[in-house]
Amino acid sequence: MNIFKRLFKIGEAETNSALDKMEDPIKMTEQGIRDMKLDLDKSLEALAQVKALAIRAKNDQEEFQNKVDDYQNKAIIILKKAHSKDMEQVEADRLAQEALVQKEAAEQQVLRAKEESVKFDNNVAQLQKNIQTIKANIGNWENELKTLKARVKVSNATKNLNKQMAELDSTGTVSMLERMKEKVAQEEALAEAYGDIANASKSIDEEIDKAADTSKAKASDELAKLKEQLGMKDSKNE
């Protein structure tokens, strides 16, 4: 029983795959164009054959018309010979009559060939019309195929882009970037705060050093001692 179920599942999968392929608009259009080109080849072959029959019918018509004229002329010649006593009248009448019989048979052939010629000409006109229609359809479908291919490219590109954007959002990449931006901003603010503190501490130290600076007083004492050693009296003391 399980084997049958598995076989059914396999068959179902193959059927679905076939349906998916059939629903591909590009493949269907390409197949349609191939079918129309086959129809075009068949129509061109049929057109060539019918044209050959039409040409043959016209040639037959001309040939039988020539026979009609020939038998008519021969009957006239035979009767003229009998009239000029170059031939027996009875024999001339017999042969002239036979010539007229052949003439009538040839006239029937002319009519038959003419009817066939008209029929084949109509067939040629119809086939040429069909060929033009098939060619126009092929051109339209080829243009449609180009449009479909372009649309598929655009749709695939859009689909892939949207899919990437959706995956980015779903994996939290966007939110991660936002958190990183927030962290960087916080670090920058912290660095600026430390800078302010450092500058504030430096200013206080400078004020203290300035207030506690004894270098000038020490220099004055040293100058007084040096003058005393040299036996010089300070003019201020005098």
PDB file of C-alpha atoms in Angstrom, residues 23-150:
ATOM      1  CA  GLU A  23       2.256  27.815 -17.476  1.00  0.00           C
ATOM      2  CA  ASP A  24       5.587  29.486 -18.326  1.00  0.00           C
ATOM      3  CA  PRO A  25       4.487  32.268 -20.712  1.00  0.00           C
ATOM      4  CA  ILE A  26       7.893  32.527 -22.390  1.00  0.00           C
ATOM      5  CA  LYS A  27       8.116  28.803 -23.109  1.00  0.00           C
ATOM      6  CA  MET A  28       4.526  28.743 -24.325  1.00  0.00           C
ATOM      7  CA  THR A  29       5.171  31.706 -26.623  1.00  0.00           C
ATOM      8  CA  GLU A  30       8.372  30.159 -27.992  1.00  0.00           C
ATOM      9  CA  GLN A  31       6.530  26.904 -28.670  1.00  0.00           C
ATOM     10  CA  GLY A  32       3.710  28.807 -30.360  1.00  0.00           C
ATOM     11  CA  ILE A  33       6.219  30.565 -32.628  1.00  0.00           C
ATOM     12  CA  ARG A  34       7.862  27.241 -33.503  1.00  0.00           C
ATOM     13  CA  ASP A  35       4.456  25.753 -34.358  1.00  0.00           C
ATOM     14  CA  MET A  36       3.563  28.730 -36.550  1.00  0.00           C
ATOM     15  CA  LYS A  37       6.895  28.490 -38.361  1.00  0.00           C
ATOM     16  CA  LEU A  38       6.178  24.826 -39.062  1.00  0.00           C
ATOM     17  CA  ASP A  39       2.760  25.834 -40.406  1.00  0.00           C
ATOM     18  CA  LEU A  40       4.471  28.481 -42.528  1.00  0.00           C
ATOM     19  CA  ASP A  41       6.880  25.923 -43.986  1.00  0.00           C
ATOM     20  CA  LYS A  42       3.981  23.594 -44.804  1.00  0.00           C
ATOM     21  CA  SER A  43       1.998  26.433 -46.382  1.00  0.00           C
ATOM     22  CA  LEU A  44       4.970  27.493 -48.501  1.00  0.00           C
ATOM     23  CA  GLU A  45       5.431  23.912 -49.656  1.00  0.00           C
ATOM     24  CA  ALA A  46       1.735  23.625 -50.492  1.00  0.00           C
ATOM     25  CA  LEU A  47       1.865  26.982 -52.301  1.00  0.00           C
ATOM     26  CA  ALA A  48       4.745  25.786 -54.460  1.00  0.00           C
ATOM     27  CA  GLN A  49       2.869  22.586 -55.343  1.00  0.00           C
ATOM     28  CA  VAL A  50      -0.375  24.394 -56.185  1.00  0.00           C
ATOM     29  CA  LYS A  51       1.491  26.982 -58.235  1.00  0.00           C
ATOM     30  CA  ALA A  52       3.087  24.136 -60.169  1.00  0.00           C
ATOM     31  CA  LEU A  53      -0.397  22.698 -60.848  1.00  0.00           C
ATOM     32  CA  ALA A  54      -1.657  26.127 -61.924  1.00  0.00           C
ATOM     33  CA  ILE A  55       1.253  26.519 -64.332  1.00  0.00           C
ATOM     34  CA  ARG A  56       0.649  23.023 -65.668  1.00  0.00           C
ATOM     35  CA  ALA A  57      -3.055  23.767 -66.191  1.00  0.00           C
ATOM     36  CA  LYS A  58      -2.250  26.958 -68.126  1.00  0.00           C
ATOM     37  CA  ASN A  59       0.279  25.101 -70.246  1.00  0.00           C
ATOM     38  CA  ASP A  60      -2.315  22.371 -70.960  1.00  0.00           C
ATOM     39  CA  GLN A  61      -4.861  25.029 -71.882  1.00  0.00           C
ATOM     40  CA  GLU A  62      -2.477  26.587 -74.402  1.00  0.00           C
ATOM     41  CA  GLU A  63      -1.489  23.165 -75.746  1.00  0.00           C
ATOM     42  CA  PHE A  64      -5.080  22.018 -76.292  1.00  0.00           C
ATOM     43  CA  GLN A  65      -6.011  25.401 -77.783  1.00  0.00           C
ATOM     44  CA  ASN A  66      -3.192  24.934 -80.287  1.00  0.00           C
ATOM     45  CA  LYS A  67      -4.632  21.507 -81.154  1.00  0.00           C
ATOM     46  CA  VAL A  68      -8.060  23.041 -81.672  1.00  0.00           C
ATOM     47  CA  ASP A  69      -6.609  25.557 -84.085  1.00  0.00           C
ATOM     48  CA  ASP A  70      -4.505  22.887 -85.773  1.00  0.00           C
ATOM     49  CA  TYR A  71      -7.442  20.502 -86.372  1.00  0.00           C
ATOM     50  CA  GLN A  72      -9.529  23.411 -87.628  1.00  0.00           C
ATOM     51  CA  ASN A  73      -6.827  24.381 -90.119  1.00  0.00           C
ATOM     52  CA  LYS A  74      -6.321  20.780 -91.233  1.00  0.00           C
ATOM     53  CA  ALA A  75     -10.042  20.296 -91.890  1.00  0.00           C
ATOM     54  CA  ILE A  76     -10.028  23.469 -94.012  1.00  0.00           C
ATOM     55  CA  ILE A  77      -6.979  22.308 -95.975  1.00  0.00           C
ATOM     56  CA  ILE A  78      -8.544  18.875 -96.648  1.00  0.00           C
ATOM     57  CA  LEU A  79     -11.794  20.401 -97.869  1.00  0.00           C
ATOM     58  CA  LYS A  80      -9.881  22.798-100.117  1.00  0.00           C
ATOM     59  CA  LYS A  81      -7.983  19.882-101.638  1.00  0.00           C
ATOM     60  CA  ALA A  82     -11.249  18.099-102.383  1.00  0.00           C
ATOM     61  CA  HIS A  83     -12.629  21.272-103.893  1.00  0.00           C
ATOM     62  CA  SER A  84      -9.577  21.571-106.157  1.00  0.00           C
ATOM     63  CA  LYS A  85      -9.887  17.908-107.176  1.00  0.00           C
ATOM     64  CA  ASP A  86      -6.593  17.050-105.489  1.00  0.00           C
ATOM     65  CA  MET A  87      -8.432  14.594-103.260  1.00  0.00           C
ATOM     66  CA  GLU A  88     -11.495  12.427-103.481  1.00  0.00           C
ATOM     67  CA  GLN A  89     -14.511  14.180-102.022  1.00  0.00           C
ATOM     68  CA  VAL A  90     -15.598  11.174 -99.978  1.00  0.00           C
ATOM     69  CA  GLU A  91     -12.131  10.725 -98.474  1.00  0.00           C
ATOM     70  CA  ALA A  92     -11.821  14.448 -97.861  1.00  0.00           C
ATOM     71  CA  ASP A  93     -15.165  14.561 -96.104  1.00  0.00           C
ATOM     72  CA  ARG A  94     -14.193  11.607 -93.909  1.00  0.00           C
ATOM     73  CA  LEU A  95     -10.851  13.077 -92.887  1.00  0.00           C
ATOM     74  CA  ALA A  96     -12.257  16.555 -92.395  1.00  0.00           C
ATOM     75  CA  GLN A  97     -14.956  15.108 -90.190  1.00  0.00           C
ATOM     76  CA  GLU A  98     -12.362  13.203 -88.144  1.00  0.00           C
ATOM     77  CA  ALA A  99     -10.375  16.422 -87.782  1.00  0.00           C
ATOM     78  CA  LEU A 100     -13.467  18.222 -86.518  1.00  0.00           C
ATOM     79  CA  VAL A 101     -14.101  15.378 -84.030  1.00  0.00           C
ATOM     80  CA  GLN A 102     -10.538  15.762 -82.699  1.00  0.00           C
ATOM     81  CA  LYS A 103     -11.046  19.498 -82.623  1.00  0.00           C
ATOM     82  CA  GLU A 104     -14.133  19.097 -80.447  1.00  0.00           C
ATOM     83  CA  ALA A 105     -12.270  16.745 -78.093  1.00  0.00           C
ATOM     84  CA  ALA A 106      -9.455  19.275 -77.827  1.00  0.00           C
ATOM     85  CA  GLU A 107     -11.976  22.040 -77.084  1.00  0.00           C
ATOM     86  CA  GLN A 108     -13.278  19.956 -74.183  1.00  0.00           C
ATOM     87  CA  GLN A 109      -9.718  19.632 -72.905  1.00  0.00           C
ATOM     88  CA  VAL A 110      -9.317  23.392 -73.205  1.00  0.00           C
ATOM     89  CA  LEU A 111     -12.412  23.958 -71.055  1.00  0.00           C
ATOM     90  CA  ARG A 112     -11.247  21.424 -68.478  1.00  0.00           C
ATOM     91  CA  ALA A 113      -7.762  22.961 -68.309  1.00  0.00           C
ATOM     92  CA  LYS A 114      -9.274  26.432 -68.027  1.00  0.00           C
ATOM     93  CA  GLU A 115     -11.493  25.386 -65.101  1.00  0.00           C
ATOM     94  CA  GLU A 116      -8.522  23.776 -63.365  1.00  0.00           C
ATOM     95  CA  SER A 117      -6.421  26.873 -63.986  1.00  0.00           C
ATOM     96  CA  VAL A 118      -9.060  29.098 -62.375  1.00  0.00           C
ATOM     97  CA  LYS A 119      -9.397  26.704 -59.435  1.00  0.00           C
ATOM     98  CA  PHE A 120      -5.652  26.533 -58.883  1.00  0.00           C
ATOM     99  CA  ASP A 121      -5.334  30.305 -59.157  1.00  0.00           C
ATOM    100  CA  ASN A 122      -7.949  30.668 -56.416  1.00  0.00           C
ATOM    101  CA  ASN A 123      -6.069  28.139 -54.305  1.00  0.00           C
ATOM    102  CA  VAL A 124      -2.829  30.045 -54.832  1.00  0.00           C
ATOM    103  CA  ALA A 125      -4.502  33.313 -53.775  1.00  0.00           C
ATOM    104  CA  GLN A 126      -5.939  31.687 -50.642  1.00  0.00           C
ATOM    105  CA  LEU A 127      -2.619  30.099 -49.696  1.00  0.00           C
ATOM    106  CA  GLN A 128      -0.782  33.385 -50.205  1.00  0.00           C
ATOM    107  CA  LYS A 129      -3.315  35.081 -47.938  1.00  0.00           C
ATOM    108  CA  ASN A 130      -2.816  32.390 -45.287  1.00  0.00           C
ATOM    109  CA  ILE A 131       0.951  32.747 -45.556  1.00  0.00           C
ATOM    110  CA  GLN A 132       0.755  36.498 -45.057  1.00  0.00           C
ATOM    111  CA  THR A 133      -1.459  35.945 -41.997  1.00  0.00           C
ATOM    112  CA  ILE A 134       0.973  33.409 -40.541  1.00  0.00           C
ATOM    113  CA  LYS A 135       3.919  35.729 -41.165  1.00  0.00           C
ATOM    114  CA  ALA A 136       2.094  38.597 -39.476  1.00  0.00           C
ATOM    115  CA  ASN A 137       1.230  36.374 -36.500  1.00  0.00           C
ATOM    116  CA  ILE A 138       4.830  35.223 -36.200  1.00  0.00           C
ATOM    117  CA  GLY A 139       6.002  38.836 -36.205  1.00  0.00           C
ATOM    118  CA  ASN A 140       3.443  39.772 -33.551  1.00  0.00           C
ATOM    119  CA  TRP A 141       4.339  36.804 -31.355  1.00  0.00           C
ATOM    120  CA  GLU A 142       8.075  37.486 -31.692  1.00  0.00           C
ATOM    121  CA  ASN A 143       7.477  41.061 -30.540  1.00  0.00           C
ATOM    122  CA  GLU A 144       5.309  39.723 -27.723  1.00  0.00           C
ATOM    123  CA  LEU A 145       8.118  37.335 -26.767  1.00  0.00           C
ATOM    124  CA  LYS A 146      10.611  40.220 -26.546  1.00  0.00           C
ATOM    125  CA  THR A 147       8.185  42.114 -24.337  1.00  0.00           C
ATOM    126  CA  LEU A 148       7.618  39.079 -22.116  1.00  0.00           C
ATOM    127  CA  LYS A 149      11.345  38.495 -21.699  1.00  0.00           C
ATOM    128  CA  ALA A 150      11.879  42.136 -20.747  1.00  0.00           C
TER     129      ALA A 150
END
